[in-house]
Coordinates of C-alpha atoms in Angstrom, one line a residue:
M85 CA -58.9 -15.9 29.8
Q86 CA -56.8 -15.1 33.3
L87 CA -53.3 -15.3 33.5
T88 CA -52.5 -15.0 37.2
D89 CA -50.4 -17.6 37.9
V90 CA -47.9 -16.1 35.5
R91 CA -44.7 -14.0 35.9
V92 CA -43.3 -11.8 33.4
L93 CA -39.8 -10.2 33.0
D94 CA -40.0 -7.6 30.4
L95 CA -36.8 -6.6 29.4
T96 CA -38.5 -3.8 26.8
R97 CA -38.4 0.0 26.1
L98 CA -40.5 2.2 24.3
L99 CA -44.0 0.6 22.7
P100 CA -43.5 -2.6 21.2
G101 CA -42.4 -4.6 24.1
P102 CA -44.5 -3.0 26.8
Y103 CA -47.3 -3.0 24.4
A104 CA -47.3 -7.1 24.6
T105 CA -46.9 -7.6 28.1
Q106 CA -49.8 -4.6 29.1
L107 CA -52.4 -7.1 27.3
L108 CA -50.7 -9.8 29.4
A109 CA -51.1 -7.6 32.8
D110 CA -54.4 -7.0 31.6
L111 CA -55.2 -10.6 31.9
G112 CA -53.4 -10.3 34.6
A113 CA -49.7 -12.1 34.6
D114 CA -47.6 -10.4 36.8
V115 CA -45.4 -8.0 34.7
V116 CA -42.0 -6.9 36.1
K117 CA -40.2 -4.4 34.1
V118 CA -36.3 -5.1 34.4
E119 CA -35.3 -1.7 33.9
D120 CA -31.4 0.5 34.0
T121 CA -30.6 2.2 36.9
E122 CA -30.2 5.2 34.9
A123 CA -33.4 6.7 32.8
G124 CA -34.3 3.7 32.9
D125 CA -37.3 2.7 29.9
Y126 CA -37.0 5.9 28.0
A127 CA -40.8 6.3 26.9
R128 CA -41.1 7.4 30.9
H129 CA -39.3 10.7 29.4
M130 CA -40.8 11.3 26.2
P131 CA -43.8 14.2 25.8
P132 CA -46.4 14.7 25.4
M133 CA -45.9 13.9 29.0
V134 CA -48.5 13.1 32.1
D135 CA -48.0 14.2 35.8
G136 CA -44.6 14.0 34.7
V137 CA -44.3 10.9 33.2
G138 CA -44.3 10.6 29.2
A139 CA -48.1 9.5 28.3
V140 CA -46.9 5.8 26.0
F141 CA -45.2 5.1 29.2
D142 CA -48.1 5.7 31.2
G143 CA -50.6 3.8 28.6
V144 CA -49.1 0.6 28.7
N145 CA -47.4 0.0 31.5
R146 CA -50.3 0.2 33.9
G147 CA -50.7 -3.1 36.6
K148 CA -46.4 -3.6 36.4
R149 CA -44.2 -3.5 38.8
S150 CA -40.5 -2.3 38.5
V151 CA -37.2 -3.4 39.4
A152 CA -33.9 -1.6 38.8
L153 CA -30.7 -3.2 38.2
D154 CA -27.7 -2.6 36.1
L155 CA -27.5 -5.7 34.2
K156 CA -23.8 -4.8 32.8
R157 CA -22.1 -5.9 35.7
D158 CA -22.1 -9.2 37.2
A159 CA -24.1 -8.9 41.2
G160 CA -26.7 -7.7 39.2
R161 CA -27.1 -10.2 36.4
E162 CA -26.9 -12.3 39.6
A163 CA -29.7 -10.5 40.7
F164 CA -31.9 -11.4 37.6
Y165 CA -30.7 -14.6 37.1
A166 CA -32.9 -15.2 40.9
L167 CA -35.7 -13.5 39.5
V168 CA -35.3 -15.5 36.1
E169 CA -35.7 -18.8 38.3
A170 CA -39.1 -17.2 39.8
A171 CA -40.1 -17.0 36.5
D172 CA -42.5 -18.0 33.7
V173 CA -41.6 -15.5 30.7
V174 CA -39.2 -13.1 29.5
V175 CA -39.9 -10.4 26.4
E176 CA -36.6 -8.6 25.4
S177 CA -36.2 -6.3 22.5
F178 CA -33.0 -5.1 22.1
R179 CA -30.6 -6.0 19.3
P180 CA -29.5 -8.7 17.6
G181 CA -26.5 -10.2 20.0
V182 CA -27.2 -7.5 22.6
V183 CA -28.8 -10.4 25.4
E184 CA -25.5 -13.0 24.5
R185 CA -23.3 -9.8 25.3
L186 CA -25.1 -8.9 28.8
G187 CA -25.3 -12.6 29.3
V188 CA -29.2 -12.7 29.9
D189 CA -29.9 -14.5 26.3
Y190 CA -32.2 -17.8 26.4
E191 CA -29.4 -20.4 26.4
T192 CA -28.0 -18.8 29.2
L193 CA -31.2 -18.4 31.1
R194 CA -32.6 -22.0 30.6
E195 CA -29.5 -22.7 33.0
H196 CA -31.7 -21.4 35.8
N197 CA -34.6 -22.4 34.1
E198 CA -35.3 -24.9 32.0
A199 CA -39.1 -23.8 31.2
L200 CA -38.5 -20.3 30.4
V201 CA -40.8 -19.2 27.8
Y202 CA -38.5 -16.0 26.0
V203 CA -39.5 -14.1 23.5
S204 CA -37.2 -11.6 21.1
L205 CA -38.8 -8.8 19.3
T206 CA -36.9 -6.9 16.8
G207 CA -37.3 -4.8 13.6
Y208 CA -35.8 -7.8 11.3
G209 CA -35.3 -10.6 13.2
Q210 CA -32.3 -12.7 14.3
T211 CA -31.4 -13.9 11.2
G212 CA -31.6 -12.9 8.0
P213 CA -29.8 -10.2 6.2
L214 CA -31.4 -7.3 7.8
A215 CA -31.2 -8.3 11.2
D216 CA -28.6 -5.8 12.6
R217 CA -30.4 -3.0 10.7
A218 CA -31.5 -0.5 13.1
G219 CA -35.1 1.1 12.4
H220 CA -38.4 2.2 13.6
D221 CA -42.2 1.2 12.3
L222 CA -41.9 3.2 9.6
N223 CA -38.9 1.7 8.3
Y224 CA -40.6 -1.6 8.6
V225 CA -44.2 -0.6 7.1
G226 CA -41.9 0.4 4.2
R227 CA -40.2 -2.0 3.7
A228 CA -42.8 -4.8 4.0
G229 CA -45.5 -3.0 1.3
L230 CA -47.8 -1.4 3.4
L231 CA -46.5 2.1 3.1
D232 CA -46.3 2.2 -1.2
L233 CA -50.5 1.2 -0.8
T234 CA -51.5 4.1 1.3
R235 CA -52.1 6.3 -2.0
E236 CA -54.2 6.8 -4.4
D237 CA -51.8 6.4 -6.3
E238 CA -48.2 6.3 -8.1
D239 CA -48.3 10.8 -8.1
E240 CA -48.8 10.7 -4.7
T241 CA -46.3 10.3 -1.5
P242 CA -46.8 7.7 0.0
R243 CA -48.7 9.2 3.6
V244 CA -46.9 8.2 7.2
P245 CA -49.7 5.8 9.3
G246 CA -52.0 7.5 11.9
Y247 CA -51.4 4.3 13.8
Q248 CA -47.5 2.1 14.8
V249 CA -48.8 -0.6 12.9
G250 CA -45.7 -2.6 12.5
D251 CA -44.8 -1.7 16.4
L252 CA -48.5 -2.5 17.2
G253 CA -48.7 -5.8 15.0
G254 CA -45.4 -6.7 16.3
G255 CA -46.6 -6.3 20.5
L256 CA -49.5 -8.6 19.6
F257 CA -48.0 -11.0 17.9
T258 CA -45.5 -11.2 20.8
A259 CA -48.0 -11.7 23.2
F260 CA -49.9 -14.3 21.5
A261 CA -45.8 -15.9 21.1
V262 CA -45.8 -15.5 25.1
A263 CA -49.6 -17.3 25.5
S264 CA -48.2 -19.9 22.2
G265 CA -45.6 -21.4 24.6
L266 CA -46.7 -21.0 28.1
L267 CA -49.8 -23.8 26.6
S268 CA -47.3 -25.8 25.0
R269 CA -45.8 -26.2 27.9
E270 CA -48.6 -27.6 29.8
F271 CA -48.3 -29.4 26.8
G272 CA -45.4 -30.3 28.2
N273 CA -43.3 -29.5 25.8
G274 CA -41.4 -27.6 27.6
G275 CA -39.7 -24.0 27.9
S276 CA -39.9 -22.2 23.9
Y277 CA -37.9 -19.6 22.4
V278 CA -40.0 -17.6 20.0
D279 CA -38.2 -14.8 17.4
V280 CA -40.3 -12.1 16.2
S281 CA -40.1 -9.6 13.7
M282 CA -42.2 -6.5 13.0
A283 CA -41.2 -6.2 9.9
D284 CA -42.0 -9.9 9.4
V285 CA -45.5 -9.5 10.9
A286 CA -46.4 -6.1 8.9
L287 CA -45.5 -8.3 5.7
T288 CA -47.7 -10.9 6.8
F289 CA -51.0 -8.2 7.2
G290 CA -50.8 -8.0 3.6
Q291 CA -52.5 -11.4 2.8
A292 CA -55.0 -9.6 0.6
H293 CA -52.3 -8.4 -1.5
A294 CA -50.1 -11.8 -1.4
A295 CA -51.3 -13.6 -4.1
E296 CA -51.1 -10.6 -6.9
A297 CA -47.8 -9.8 -5.5
F298 CA -46.1 -13.1 -5.5
D299 CA -47.0 -12.8 -9.9
G300 CA -45.9 -9.6 -9.7
A301 CA -42.7 -10.6 -8.0
V302 CA -42.1 -13.9 -10.5
G303 CA -42.4 -10.9 -13.1
G304 CA -39.6 -9.0 -11.6
E305 CA -42.8 -6.8 -11.9
A306 CA -44.1 -4.0 -8.5
G307 CA -47.6 -6.6 -7.9
P308 CA -50.4 -4.6 -7.0
R309 CA -50.6 -1.5 -7.5
P310 CA -52.0 1.7 -5.2
G311 CA -55.7 2.8 -5.4
E312 CA -56.0 0.0 -8.3
T313 CA -56.8 -3.2 -6.1
A314 CA -60.2 -4.4 -4.8
L315 CA -59.2 -2.9 -0.8
T316 CA -57.0 0.7 -2.1
G317 CA -59.6 2.4 -3.9
A318 CA -60.2 0.4 -7.4
Y319 CA -64.1 -0.2 -6.2
P320 CA -66.2 2.7 -5.7
W321 CA -68.7 0.7 -3.6
Y322 CA -65.2 0.4 -1.5
D323 CA -63.6 4.3 -0.7
V324 CA -63.9 7.0 1.7
Y325 CA -66.0 10.4 0.4
E326 CA -66.3 13.5 1.7
A327 CA -69.5 14.4 3.3
A328 CA -71.0 17.7 3.7
D329 CA -69.1 18.5 6.8
G330 CA -66.1 15.6 7.2
Y331 CA -65.4 12.5 6.1
V332 CA -66.9 8.7 5.2
T333 CA -66.3 5.1 4.7
L334 CA -68.6 2.9 2.2
A335 CA -67.4 -0.9 2.5
A336 CA -70.3 -2.3 1.1
L337 CA -68.3 -5.3 -0.9
E338 CA -70.8 -8.2 -0.6
P339 CA -74.2 -7.5 -3.1
Q340 CA -77.0 -7.3 0.1
F341 CA -74.7 -4.1 2.1
W342 CA -74.4 -2.6 -1.4
A343 CA -78.3 -2.9 -2.3
A344 CA -79.1 -2.0 1.4
F345 CA -77.2 1.0 1.2
C346 CA -79.0 2.0 -2.5
E347 CA -82.2 1.7 -1.0
A348 CA -81.3 4.0 1.8
V349 CA -80.5 6.3 -0.2
D350 CA -83.5 5.9 -3.0
R351 CA -81.1 4.9 -5.7
E352 CA -82.1 1.0 -6.4
D353 CA -80.8 2.1 -9.9
L354 CA -77.4 1.6 -9.2
V355 CA -77.8 -1.8 -6.9
K356 CA -76.8 -3.5 -11.2
Y357 CA -73.2 -1.8 -10.8
H358 CA -72.0 -3.6 -8.3
M359 CA -69.2 -5.3 -9.1
T360 CA -68.9 -3.9 -12.4
D361 CA -65.7 -5.0 -14.3
D362 CA -66.1 -2.0 -16.9
G363 CA -64.0 1.5 -16.1
A364 CA -66.6 4.0 -17.6
E365 CA -69.5 2.4 -14.6
R366 CA -67.0 2.3 -12.5
A367 CA -66.6 6.3 -12.7
A368 CA -69.8 7.3 -13.6
L369 CA -70.9 5.3 -9.8
R370 CA -68.1 7.7 -8.3
E371 CA -69.2 10.3 -9.6
E372 CA -72.7 10.2 -8.9
L373 CA -71.3 8.6 -4.8
E374 CA -69.6 11.9 -5.0
G375 CA -72.6 14.1 -5.0
I376 CA -74.8 11.4 -2.9
F377 CA -72.3 12.1 -0.3
A378 CA -72.0 15.5 0.0
E379 CA -75.7 16.2 -0.1
R380 CA -75.4 14.8 4.0
T381 CA -73.2 15.3 7.4
R382 CA -71.1 13.0 8.2
D383 CA -73.4 12.3 12.0
E384 CA -76.0 12.1 9.2
W385 CA -74.4 9.8 7.1
A386 CA -73.6 7.8 10.5
D387 CA -77.1 7.1 11.2
L388 CA -77.6 6.1 7.6
G389 CA -78.5 1.9 9.0
P390 CA -76.5 -0.8 10.1
Q391 CA -76.3 -2.9 7.2
T392 CA -75.4 0.1 5.1
T393 CA -71.7 -0.4 5.8
V394 CA -71.4 3.1 6.2
E395 CA -69.0 5.1 8.7
P396 CA -67.6 8.1 9.7
V397 CA -64.4 9.3 9.7
L398 CA -63.3 10.3 13.5
T399 CA -60.5 12.0 14.7
I400 CA -59.0 9.7 17.8
G401 CA -60.1 12.3 19.9
E402 CA -63.9 11.8 19.0
A403 CA -63.0 7.7 18.5
V404 CA -61.9 7.7 22.3
D405 CA -65.4 9.8 23.2
D406 CA -67.5 7.4 21.2
E407 CA -70.2 5.3 22.7
S408 CA -69.3 2.1 21.6
F409 CA -65.2 2.4 22.3
R410 CA -66.4 3.9 26.0
E411 CA -68.0 0.7 26.5
R412 CA -66.0 -2.0 25.1
V413 CA -62.4 -0.8 25.5
V414 CA -61.7 2.1 27.2
V415 CA -60.9 1.6 30.5
D416 CA -62.1 4.9 32.8
S417 CA -61.0 4.3 36.9
E418 CA -61.2 6.6 39.2
D419 CA -58.0 6.4 40.6
A420 CA -56.2 6.4 37.0
R421 CA -56.2 8.7 34.2
P422 CA -57.9 7.1 30.9
R423 CA -56.6 4.8 28.8
L424 CA -57.1 2.0 26.3
G425 CA -57.6 -1.4 27.4
F426 CA -57.6 -4.8 26.7
P427 CA -59.4 -5.1 23.0
A428 CA -61.5 -8.1 24.1
V429 CA -64.6 -8.5 26.1
C430 CA -63.4 -11.4 28.4
D431 CA -63.9 -13.0 31.5
R432 CA -60.2 -11.7 32.9
P433 CA -59.4 -10.5 37.1
E434 CA -59.0 -6.9 38.2
T435 CA -56.3 -4.8 37.5
D436 CA -54.0 -2.5 39.2
E437 CA -54.5 1.0 36.9
S438 CA -50.9 2.6 37.5
A439 CA -47.8 2.8 36.5
P440 CA -45.0 1.9 38.5
G441 CA -42.5 3.8 39.3
H442 CA -38.4 3.4 38.1
G443 CA -37.6 0.5 40.3
E444 CA -40.3 1.3 42.5
H445 CA -40.1 -2.5 43.4
T446 CA -37.1 -3.6 43.6
D447 CA -36.9 -4.1 47.4
A448 CA -40.1 -6.5 47.1
L449 CA -39.1 -8.2 44.0
L450 CA -35.6 -8.9 44.9
G451 CA -36.3 -10.1 48.8
A452 CA -39.1 -12.2 47.8
V453 CA -36.1 -14.1 45.9
G454 CA -33.6 -14.1 49.2
Y455 CA -31.9 -11.2 49.2
D456 CA -32.5 -9.3 52.5
A457 CA -32.0 -5.8 53.5
A458 CA -28.2 -5.8 54.2
D459 CA -27.9 -7.3 50.4
L460 CA -30.1 -4.8 48.8
A461 CA -27.9 -2.1 51.2
D462 CA -25.2 -3.1 49.3
L463 CA -26.4 -3.6 46.1
R464 CA -27.5 0.3 45.9
E465 CA -24.1 1.2 47.7
M466 CA -22.5 -0.1 44.7
G467 CA -25.2 1.2 42.2
V468 CA -26.2 -2.4 41.0
V469 CA -29.9 -1.2 41.9
R470 CA -31.9 1.8 42.6

């Protein structure tokens, strides 16, 4: 899994788009952040700060290069077009219509590079009644039905997820779209355009509830309700329980895992209640489990056994220090702060762990496409580049 011969022009900001292109950079792609000449990526300046740079920016922009251009001016657009001619991919996350006004839309850029893979990442997509709406992660997961199912029952207020599911899901799908577009091009199908909506992606994460949701929609009802479905708390054998000093998860959906758990806690008498549909039996079983889990600490439950499907509820601080994640996904180098890295173990190239300065590579990148020192000096005096 190596993208070392691929160049990506990244017009995105904040978290979703940069997360997508960070995944590509982790696989060796040459990702070039195309930033404006004023503030650049807003995430550079968003607290918490790390050595004067926003921590989110630092986390999802490592190994990239930065060129600062004013795309609102003809000279800035011409410089961008020169970069496009030598690129493979463009990723953008502007509101619909902005790239057309800037002259960096897919149809325009195809005139400069017909093999270009171009991905637009927005909240609600380029088409449909919501296309022009502003939004953030909380809006997307709220509209997609995820927030409704974050609560124990309908009497509780929906809870804000701890992670940005819509943002990062959209970023993941964008990276997938880029990889698919590049593969399609290799098969001789030419360049391509992909329109990704973060709300769409969040909705497709509802596969486990889709059948009931469609049935509910037909009857004009709400569909699956919080706390009443197999994966939102209806099953005592798939839920969160309070231990003596914290919380643990029990996810014994399969009979063999439930049997392993019951054996490990010396309660084989409970095996027969797995998948019972009887409400009274479920209530009694949940009460038994609450008592059982209260008897041990969280760490003791974590050591119960590998086939019992019991795991601790960690804080993210504990998670990034966890031995398993340390071995597989936490990147901790001598030259840079630790970060959350590529979420798969595979053959991939060594990559730079430093985040770029604003416009740090402007001269090198434009120099490589024909701009000499005098040209760059003129553009800088005009305020077109940084």
